[in-house]
Amino acid sequence: MDALDQLIGVLAKLPAIGRRSAERIAVRLMTDPARKLVKQLADALQTADRNIASCRICGLLTERDRDPCRICSDPRRDRERLCVVEDPGDVLALEQSGAYRGLYHVLGGRLSPMNQEGPADTTVDRLLERVRQENIGEVILALNTGVESDATASWLKHLLEAAGARATRMGTGLPVGSGISYVDSLTLQRAFEGRR
Ligand SMILES: [Zn+2]
């Protein structure tokens, strides 16, 4: 495999980038005057790799020297509400929508009944532990739509209620099969208000 193919192959693994986009990005990078963009991209990737970690409480992406993250350590956040998301990227969309002012918990996956796989036990255990210890009144399941996310939501609801929390699911209005990160702010606000 030559170097250009290799670059295109790696780029095509990124979310929302198909083969054609990967080709266009690769060509753009390699024809950039003095390869300035290549250097900036390489620097930004290395810096991010060195400095970004997961918050030890909620699992959000944070600077290594800011752990717990800025949301977990913000005294103005509503500490009686916990919003469970599948992916750290979902939090960016929810924060941008301004629909929510509570805390988060990143699941890092979902239950797949077909192959008996679920999110890592540790993140679920940590979620239940937070619910028991942090005086959480409501846990909002802000999961994506689709069969596996639905299965994950019912399974979590059961566990959360057994742990003594009120579990609600973000309401309708989210397009079927869609990820939260792809939905606009207004739709997210409505889905939050319509939770049940
Ligand atoms: Zn955090």
PDB file of C-alpha atoms and ligand atoms in Angstrom:
ATOM      1  CA  MET A   1       0.000   0.000   0.000  1.00  0.00           C
ATOM      2  CA  ASP A   2       1.456   3.371  -0.878  1.00  0.00           C
ATOM      3  CA  ALA A   3       1.552   6.287   1.536  1.00  0.00           C
ATOM      4  CA  LEU A   4      -1.380   8.157   0.011  1.00  0.00           C
ATOM      5  CA  ASP A   5      -3.623   5.068   0.218  1.00  0.00           C
ATOM      6  CA  GLN A   6      -2.572   4.571   3.785  1.00  0.00           C
ATOM      7  CA  LEU A   7      -3.484   8.165   4.677  1.00  0.00           C
ATOM      8  CA  ILE A   8      -6.865   7.872   2.940  1.00  0.00           C
ATOM      9  CA  GLY A   9      -7.521   4.574   4.733  1.00  0.00           C
ATOM     10  CA  VAL A  10      -6.917   6.141   8.157  1.00  0.00           C
ATOM     11  CA  LEU A  11      -9.007   9.242   7.397  1.00  0.00           C
ATOM     12  CA  ALA A  12     -11.909   7.085   6.185  1.00  0.00           C
ATOM     13  CA  LYS A  13     -12.074   5.448   9.628  1.00  0.00           C
ATOM     14  CA  LEU A  14     -13.152   8.757  11.160  1.00  0.00           C
ATOM     15  CA  PRO A  15     -16.855   9.289  11.849  1.00  0.00           C
ATOM     16  CA  ALA A  16     -18.893  11.042   9.153  1.00  0.00           C
ATOM     17  CA  ILE A  17     -16.019  10.793   6.639  1.00  0.00           C
ATOM     18  CA  GLY A  18     -16.617   8.479   3.719  1.00  0.00           C
ATOM     19  CA  ARG A  19     -14.073   7.317   1.164  1.00  0.00           C
ATOM     20  CA  ARG A  20     -14.573  10.312  -1.141  1.00  0.00           C
ATOM     21  CA  SER A  21     -14.206  12.862   1.658  1.00  0.00           C
ATOM     22  CA  ALA A  22     -11.102  11.035   2.896  1.00  0.00           C
ATOM     23  CA  GLU A  23      -9.591  11.296  -0.591  1.00  0.00           C
ATOM     24  CA  ARG A  24     -10.347  15.012  -0.770  1.00  0.00           C
ATOM     25  CA  ILE A  25      -8.856  15.687   2.650  1.00  0.00           C
ATOM     26  CA  ALA A  26      -5.707  13.686   1.829  1.00  0.00           C
ATOM     27  CA  VAL A  27      -5.169  15.526  -1.458  1.00  0.00           C
ATOM     28  CA  ARG A  28      -5.805  18.885   0.211  1.00  0.00           C
ATOM     29  CA  LEU A  29      -3.239  18.093   2.928  1.00  0.00           C
ATOM     30  CA  MET A  30      -0.611  16.937   0.480  1.00  0.00           C
ATOM     31  CA  THR A  31      -1.007  19.888  -1.894  1.00  0.00           C
ATOM     32  CA  ASP A  32      -1.009  22.516   0.851  1.00  0.00           C
ATOM     33  CA  PRO A  33       1.807  25.050   0.318  1.00  0.00           C
ATOM     34  CA  ALA A  34       4.805  24.115   2.467  1.00  0.00           C
ATOM     35  CA  ARG A  35       2.642  21.393   4.090  1.00  0.00           C
ATOM     36  CA  LYS A  36       1.651  23.933   6.727  1.00  0.00           C
ATOM     37  CA  LEU A  37      -1.690  22.261   7.406  1.00  0.00           C
ATOM     38  CA  VAL A  38      -0.003  18.878   7.844  1.00  0.00           C
ATOM     39  CA  LYS A  39       2.252  20.290  10.548  1.00  0.00           C
ATOM     40  CA  GLN A  40      -0.633  22.046  12.317  1.00  0.00           C
ATOM     41  CA  LEU A  41      -2.729  18.890  12.247  1.00  0.00           C
ATOM     42  CA  ALA A  42       0.137  16.717  13.503  1.00  0.00           C
ATOM     43  CA  ASP A  43       0.877  19.190  16.307  1.00  0.00           C
ATOM     44  CA  ALA A  44      -2.776  19.438  17.349  1.00  0.00           C
ATOM     45  CA  LEU A  45      -3.116  15.631  17.381  1.00  0.00           C
ATOM     46  CA  GLN A  46       0.007  15.187  19.485  1.00  0.00           C
ATOM     47  CA  THR A  47      -1.002  17.899  21.929  1.00  0.00           C
ATOM     48  CA  ALA A  48      -4.499  16.438  22.256  1.00  0.00           C
ATOM     49  CA  ASP A  49      -3.094  12.945  22.702  1.00  0.00           C
ATOM     50  CA  ARG A  50      -0.805  14.167  25.480  1.00  0.00           C
ATOM     51  CA  ASN A  51      -3.272  16.413  27.285  1.00  0.00           C
ATOM     52  CA  ILE A  52      -6.766  14.979  26.934  1.00  0.00           C
ATOM     53  CA  ALA A  53      -8.052  12.335  29.310  1.00  0.00           C
ATOM     54  CA  SER A  54     -11.406  11.089  30.594  1.00  0.00           C
ATOM     55  CA  CYS A  55     -12.861  12.650  33.729  1.00  0.00           C
ATOM     56  CA  ARG A  56     -12.577  10.087  36.510  1.00  0.00           C
ATOM     57  CA  ILE A  57     -16.087  10.893  37.740  1.00  0.00           C
ATOM     58  CA  CYS A  58     -18.244  11.286  34.635  1.00  0.00           C
ATOM     59  CA  GLY A  59     -16.082  10.052  31.749  1.00  0.00           C
ATOM     60  CA  LEU A  60     -16.203  13.325  29.798  1.00  0.00           C
ATOM     61  CA  LEU A  61     -13.140  14.383  27.874  1.00  0.00           C
ATOM     62  CA  THR A  62     -11.085  16.817  29.894  1.00  0.00           C
ATOM     63  CA  GLU A  63      -7.568  18.234  30.199  1.00  0.00           C
ATOM     64  CA  ARG A  64      -5.316  15.856  32.119  1.00  0.00           C
ATOM     65  CA  ASP A  65      -4.623  18.524  34.743  1.00  0.00           C
ATOM     66  CA  ARG A  66      -8.343  19.295  35.153  1.00  0.00           C
ATOM     67  CA  ASP A  67      -9.741  16.082  36.560  1.00  0.00           C
ATOM     68  CA  PRO A  68     -12.594  16.136  37.680  1.00  0.00           C
ATOM     69  CA  CYS A  69     -13.727  17.986  34.569  1.00  0.00           C
ATOM     70  CA  ARG A  70     -15.105  21.546  34.508  1.00  0.00           C
ATOM     71  CA  ILE A  71     -18.714  20.331  34.643  1.00  0.00           C
ATOM     72  CA  CYS A  72     -18.198  17.979  37.613  1.00  0.00           C
ATOM     73  CA  SER A  73     -16.381  20.724  39.500  1.00  0.00           C
ATOM     74  CA  ASP A  74     -18.766  23.582  38.640  1.00  0.00           C
ATOM     75  CA  PRO A  75     -20.735  24.550  41.796  1.00  0.00           C
ATOM     76  CA  ARG A  76     -23.458  26.209  39.695  1.00  0.00           C
ATOM     77  CA  ARG A  77     -24.538  22.933  38.081  1.00  0.00           C
ATOM     78  CA  ASP A  78     -27.687  21.216  39.310  1.00  0.00           C
ATOM     79  CA  ARG A  79     -26.215  18.308  41.286  1.00  0.00           C
ATOM     80  CA  GLU A  80     -29.465  16.412  41.701  1.00  0.00           C
ATOM     81  CA  ARG A  81     -29.771  15.564  38.023  1.00  0.00           C
ATOM     82  CA  LEU A  82     -27.600  13.146  36.118  1.00  0.00           C
ATOM     83  CA  CYS A  83     -27.789  12.793  32.362  1.00  0.00           C
ATOM     84  CA  VAL A  84     -26.549   9.506  30.890  1.00  0.00           C
ATOM     85  CA  VAL A  85     -25.125   9.667  27.352  1.00  0.00           C
ATOM     86  CA  GLU A  86     -23.555   7.024  25.136  1.00  0.00           C
ATOM     87  CA  ASP A  87     -20.604   9.040  23.941  1.00  0.00           C
ATOM     88  CA  PRO A  88     -18.589  12.076  25.138  1.00  0.00           C
ATOM     89  CA  GLY A  89     -19.476  13.794  21.836  1.00  0.00           C
ATOM     90  CA  ASP A  90     -23.164  13.800  22.817  1.00  0.00           C
ATOM     91  CA  VAL A  91     -22.322  16.101  25.728  1.00  0.00           C
ATOM     92  CA  LEU A  92     -20.950  18.749  23.380  1.00  0.00           C
ATOM     93  CA  ALA A  93     -24.281  18.821  21.524  1.00  0.00           C
ATOM     94  CA  LEU A  94     -26.320  18.918  24.742  1.00  0.00           C
ATOM     95  CA  GLU A  95     -24.189  21.690  26.237  1.00  0.00           C
ATOM     96  CA  GLN A  96     -24.538  23.712  23.060  1.00  0.00           C
ATOM     97  CA  SER A  97     -28.327  23.369  23.191  1.00  0.00           C
ATOM     98  CA  GLY A  98     -28.371  24.893  26.698  1.00  0.00           C
ATOM     99  CA  ALA A  99     -31.258  22.557  27.537  1.00  0.00           C
ATOM    100  CA  TYR A 100     -29.574  21.017  30.541  1.00  0.00           C
ATOM    101  CA  ARG A 101     -27.668  22.290  33.596  1.00  0.00           C
ATOM    102  CA  GLY A 102     -27.067  19.119  35.579  1.00  0.00           C
ATOM    103  CA  LEU A 103     -24.246  16.587  35.673  1.00  0.00           C
ATOM    104  CA  TYR A 104     -23.351  13.861  33.178  1.00  0.00           C
ATOM    105  CA  HIS A 105     -22.325  10.251  33.024  1.00  0.00           C
ATOM    106  CA  VAL A 106     -20.764   8.830  29.870  1.00  0.00           C
ATOM    107  CA  LEU A 107     -21.689   5.206  29.242  1.00  0.00           C
ATOM    108  CA  GLY A 108     -19.105   4.600  26.533  1.00  0.00           C
ATOM    109  CA  GLY A 109     -21.239   2.077  24.674  1.00  0.00           C
ATOM    110  CA  ARG A 110     -24.615   0.404  24.621  1.00  0.00           C
ATOM    111  CA  LEU A 111     -26.142  -2.950  25.184  1.00  0.00           C
ATOM    112  CA  SER A 112     -26.177  -5.190  22.166  1.00  0.00           C
ATOM    113  CA  PRO A 113     -28.632  -8.009  22.904  1.00  0.00           C
ATOM    114  CA  MET A 114     -27.606  -9.804  19.698  1.00  0.00           C
ATOM    115  CA  ASN A 115     -24.028 -10.444  20.748  1.00  0.00           C
ATOM    116  CA  GLN A 116     -24.505 -10.182  24.480  1.00  0.00           C
ATOM    117  CA  GLU A 117     -22.264  -7.161  24.721  1.00  0.00           C
ATOM    118  CA  GLY A 118     -22.820  -4.122  26.856  1.00  0.00           C
ATOM    119  CA  PRO A 119     -21.039  -1.020  27.996  1.00  0.00           C
ATOM    120  CA  ALA A 120     -18.111  -1.863  30.266  1.00  0.00           C
ATOM    121  CA  ASP A 121     -19.389  -3.081  33.642  1.00  0.00           C
ATOM    122  CA  THR A 122     -17.178  -0.539  35.339  1.00  0.00           C
ATOM    123  CA  THR A 123     -18.984   2.483  33.882  1.00  0.00           C
ATOM    124  CA  VAL A 124     -22.378   1.038  34.814  1.00  0.00           C
ATOM    125  CA  ASP A 125     -21.168   0.146  38.309  1.00  0.00           C
ATOM    126  CA  ARG A 126     -19.802   3.652  38.715  1.00  0.00           C
ATOM    127  CA  LEU A 127     -23.122   5.113  37.556  1.00  0.00           C
ATOM    128  CA  LEU A 128     -25.064   3.112  40.146  1.00  0.00           C
ATOM    129  CA  GLU A 129     -22.547   4.040  42.809  1.00  0.00           C
ATOM    130  CA  ARG A 130     -22.965   7.744  41.989  1.00  0.00           C
ATOM    131  CA  VAL A 131     -26.739   7.401  42.183  1.00  0.00           C
ATOM    132  CA  ARG A 132     -26.485   5.840  45.639  1.00  0.00           C
ATOM    133  CA  GLN A 133     -23.864   8.214  47.014  1.00  0.00           C
ATOM    134  CA  GLU A 134     -24.481  11.605  45.430  1.00  0.00           C
ATOM    135  CA  ASN A 135     -28.121  12.217  46.294  1.00  0.00           C
ATOM    136  CA  ILE A 136     -29.249  12.129  42.655  1.00  0.00           C
ATOM    137  CA  GLY A 137     -33.004  12.654  42.285  1.00  0.00           C
ATOM    138  CA  GLU A 138     -33.433  12.086  38.576  1.00  0.00           C
ATOM    139  CA  VAL A 139     -31.386  10.222  36.001  1.00  0.00           C
ATOM    140  CA  ILE A 140     -32.167  11.273  32.433  1.00  0.00           C
ATOM    141  CA  LEU A 141     -31.322   8.707  29.797  1.00  0.00           C
ATOM    142  CA  ALA A 142     -30.234  10.798  26.817  1.00  0.00           C
ATOM    143  CA  LEU A 143     -29.451   7.855  24.599  1.00  0.00           C
ATOM    144  CA  ASN A 144     -29.611   7.727  20.837  1.00  0.00           C
ATOM    145  CA  THR A 145     -32.566   6.224  19.012  1.00  0.00           C
ATOM    146  CA  GLY A 146     -32.504   2.693  17.625  1.00  0.00           C
ATOM    147  CA  VAL A 147     -32.916  -0.891  18.767  1.00  0.00           C
ATOM    148  CA  GLU A 148     -29.704  -1.171  20.780  1.00  0.00           C
ATOM    149  CA  SER A 149     -30.154   2.188  22.484  1.00  0.00           C
ATOM    150  CA  ASP A 150     -33.748   1.280  23.376  1.00  0.00           C
ATOM    151  CA  ALA A 151     -32.572  -2.017  24.877  1.00  0.00           C
ATOM    152  CA  THR A 152     -29.886  -0.160  26.824  1.00  0.00           C
ATOM    153  CA  ALA A 153     -32.446   2.340  28.132  1.00  0.00           C
ATOM    154  CA  SER A 154     -34.858  -0.314  29.483  1.00  0.00           C
ATOM    155  CA  TRP A 155     -32.019  -2.281  31.021  1.00  0.00           C
ATOM    156  CA  LEU A 156     -30.565   0.813  32.725  1.00  0.00           C
ATOM    157  CA  LYS A 157     -33.994   2.037  33.868  1.00  0.00           C
ATOM    158  CA  HIS A 158     -34.478  -1.246  35.690  1.00  0.00           C
ATOM    159  CA  LEU A 159     -31.043  -1.064  37.380  1.00  0.00           C
ATOM    160  CA  LEU A 160     -31.440   2.614  38.272  1.00  0.00           C
ATOM    161  CA  GLU A 161     -34.850   2.165  39.820  1.00  0.00           C
ATOM    162  CA  ALA A 162     -33.529  -0.752  41.837  1.00  0.00           C
ATOM    163  CA  ALA A 163     -30.820   1.635  43.053  1.00  0.00           C
ATOM    164  CA  GLY A 164     -33.502   4.092  44.169  1.00  0.00           C
ATOM    165  CA  ALA A 165     -33.383   6.718  41.401  1.00  0.00           C
ATOM    166  CA  ARG A 166     -36.140   8.078  39.196  1.00  0.00           C
ATOM    167  CA  ALA A 167     -35.154   7.313  35.612  1.00  0.00           C
ATOM    168  CA  THR A 168     -36.607   9.272  32.690  1.00  0.00           C
ATOM    169  CA  ARG A 169     -35.901   8.972  29.001  1.00  0.00           C
ATOM    170  CA  MET A 170     -35.413  11.898  26.693  1.00  0.00           C
ATOM    171  CA  GLY A 171     -38.675  12.373  24.835  1.00  0.00           C
ATOM    172  CA  THR A 172     -39.784  11.889  21.301  1.00  0.00           C
ATOM    173  CA  GLY A 173     -38.801  14.156  18.452  1.00  0.00           C
ATOM    174  CA  LEU A 174     -35.377  12.638  17.927  1.00  0.00           C
ATOM    175  CA  PRO A 175     -35.126  11.165  14.438  1.00  0.00           C
ATOM    176  CA  VAL A 176     -35.072   7.347  14.421  1.00  0.00           C
ATOM    177  CA  GLY A 177     -31.610   5.804  14.179  1.00  0.00           C
ATOM    178  CA  SER A 178     -29.996   9.135  14.838  1.00  0.00           C
ATOM    179  CA  GLY A 179     -27.214  10.083  17.189  1.00  0.00           C
ATOM    180  CA  ILE A 180     -27.678  12.929  19.630  1.00  0.00           C
ATOM    181  CA  SER A 181     -24.602  14.678  18.255  1.00  0.00           C
ATOM    182  CA  TYR A 182     -26.339  15.093  14.886  1.00  0.00           C
ATOM    183  CA  VAL A 183     -29.504  16.724  16.196  1.00  0.00           C
ATOM    184  CA  ASP A 184     -30.000  20.503  16.317  1.00  0.00           C
ATOM    185  CA  SER A 185     -30.326  22.467  19.564  1.00  0.00           C
ATOM    186  CA  LEU A 186     -34.053  23.177  19.299  1.00  0.00           C
ATOM    187  CA  THR A 187     -34.897  19.488  18.815  1.00  0.00           C
ATOM    188  CA  LEU A 188     -32.696  18.616  21.799  1.00  0.00           C
ATOM    189  CA  GLN A 189     -34.426  21.215  23.972  1.00  0.00           C
ATOM    190  CA  ARG A 190     -37.848  19.828  23.021  1.00  0.00           C
ATOM    191  CA  ALA A 191     -36.706  16.250  23.636  1.00  0.00           C
ATOM    192  CA  PHE A 192     -35.481  17.282  27.069  1.00  0.00           C
ATOM    193  CA  GLU A 193     -38.724  18.984  27.978  1.00  0.00           C
ATOM    194  CA  GLY A 194     -40.667  15.971  26.728  1.00  0.00           C
ATOM    195  CA  ARG A 195     -38.852  13.447  28.882  1.00  0.00           C
ATOM    196  CA  ARG A 196     -40.951  10.833  30.607  1.00  0.00           C
TER     197      ARG A 196
HETATM  198 ZN    ZN B   1     -16.618  15.047  34.938  1.00  0.00          ZN
END
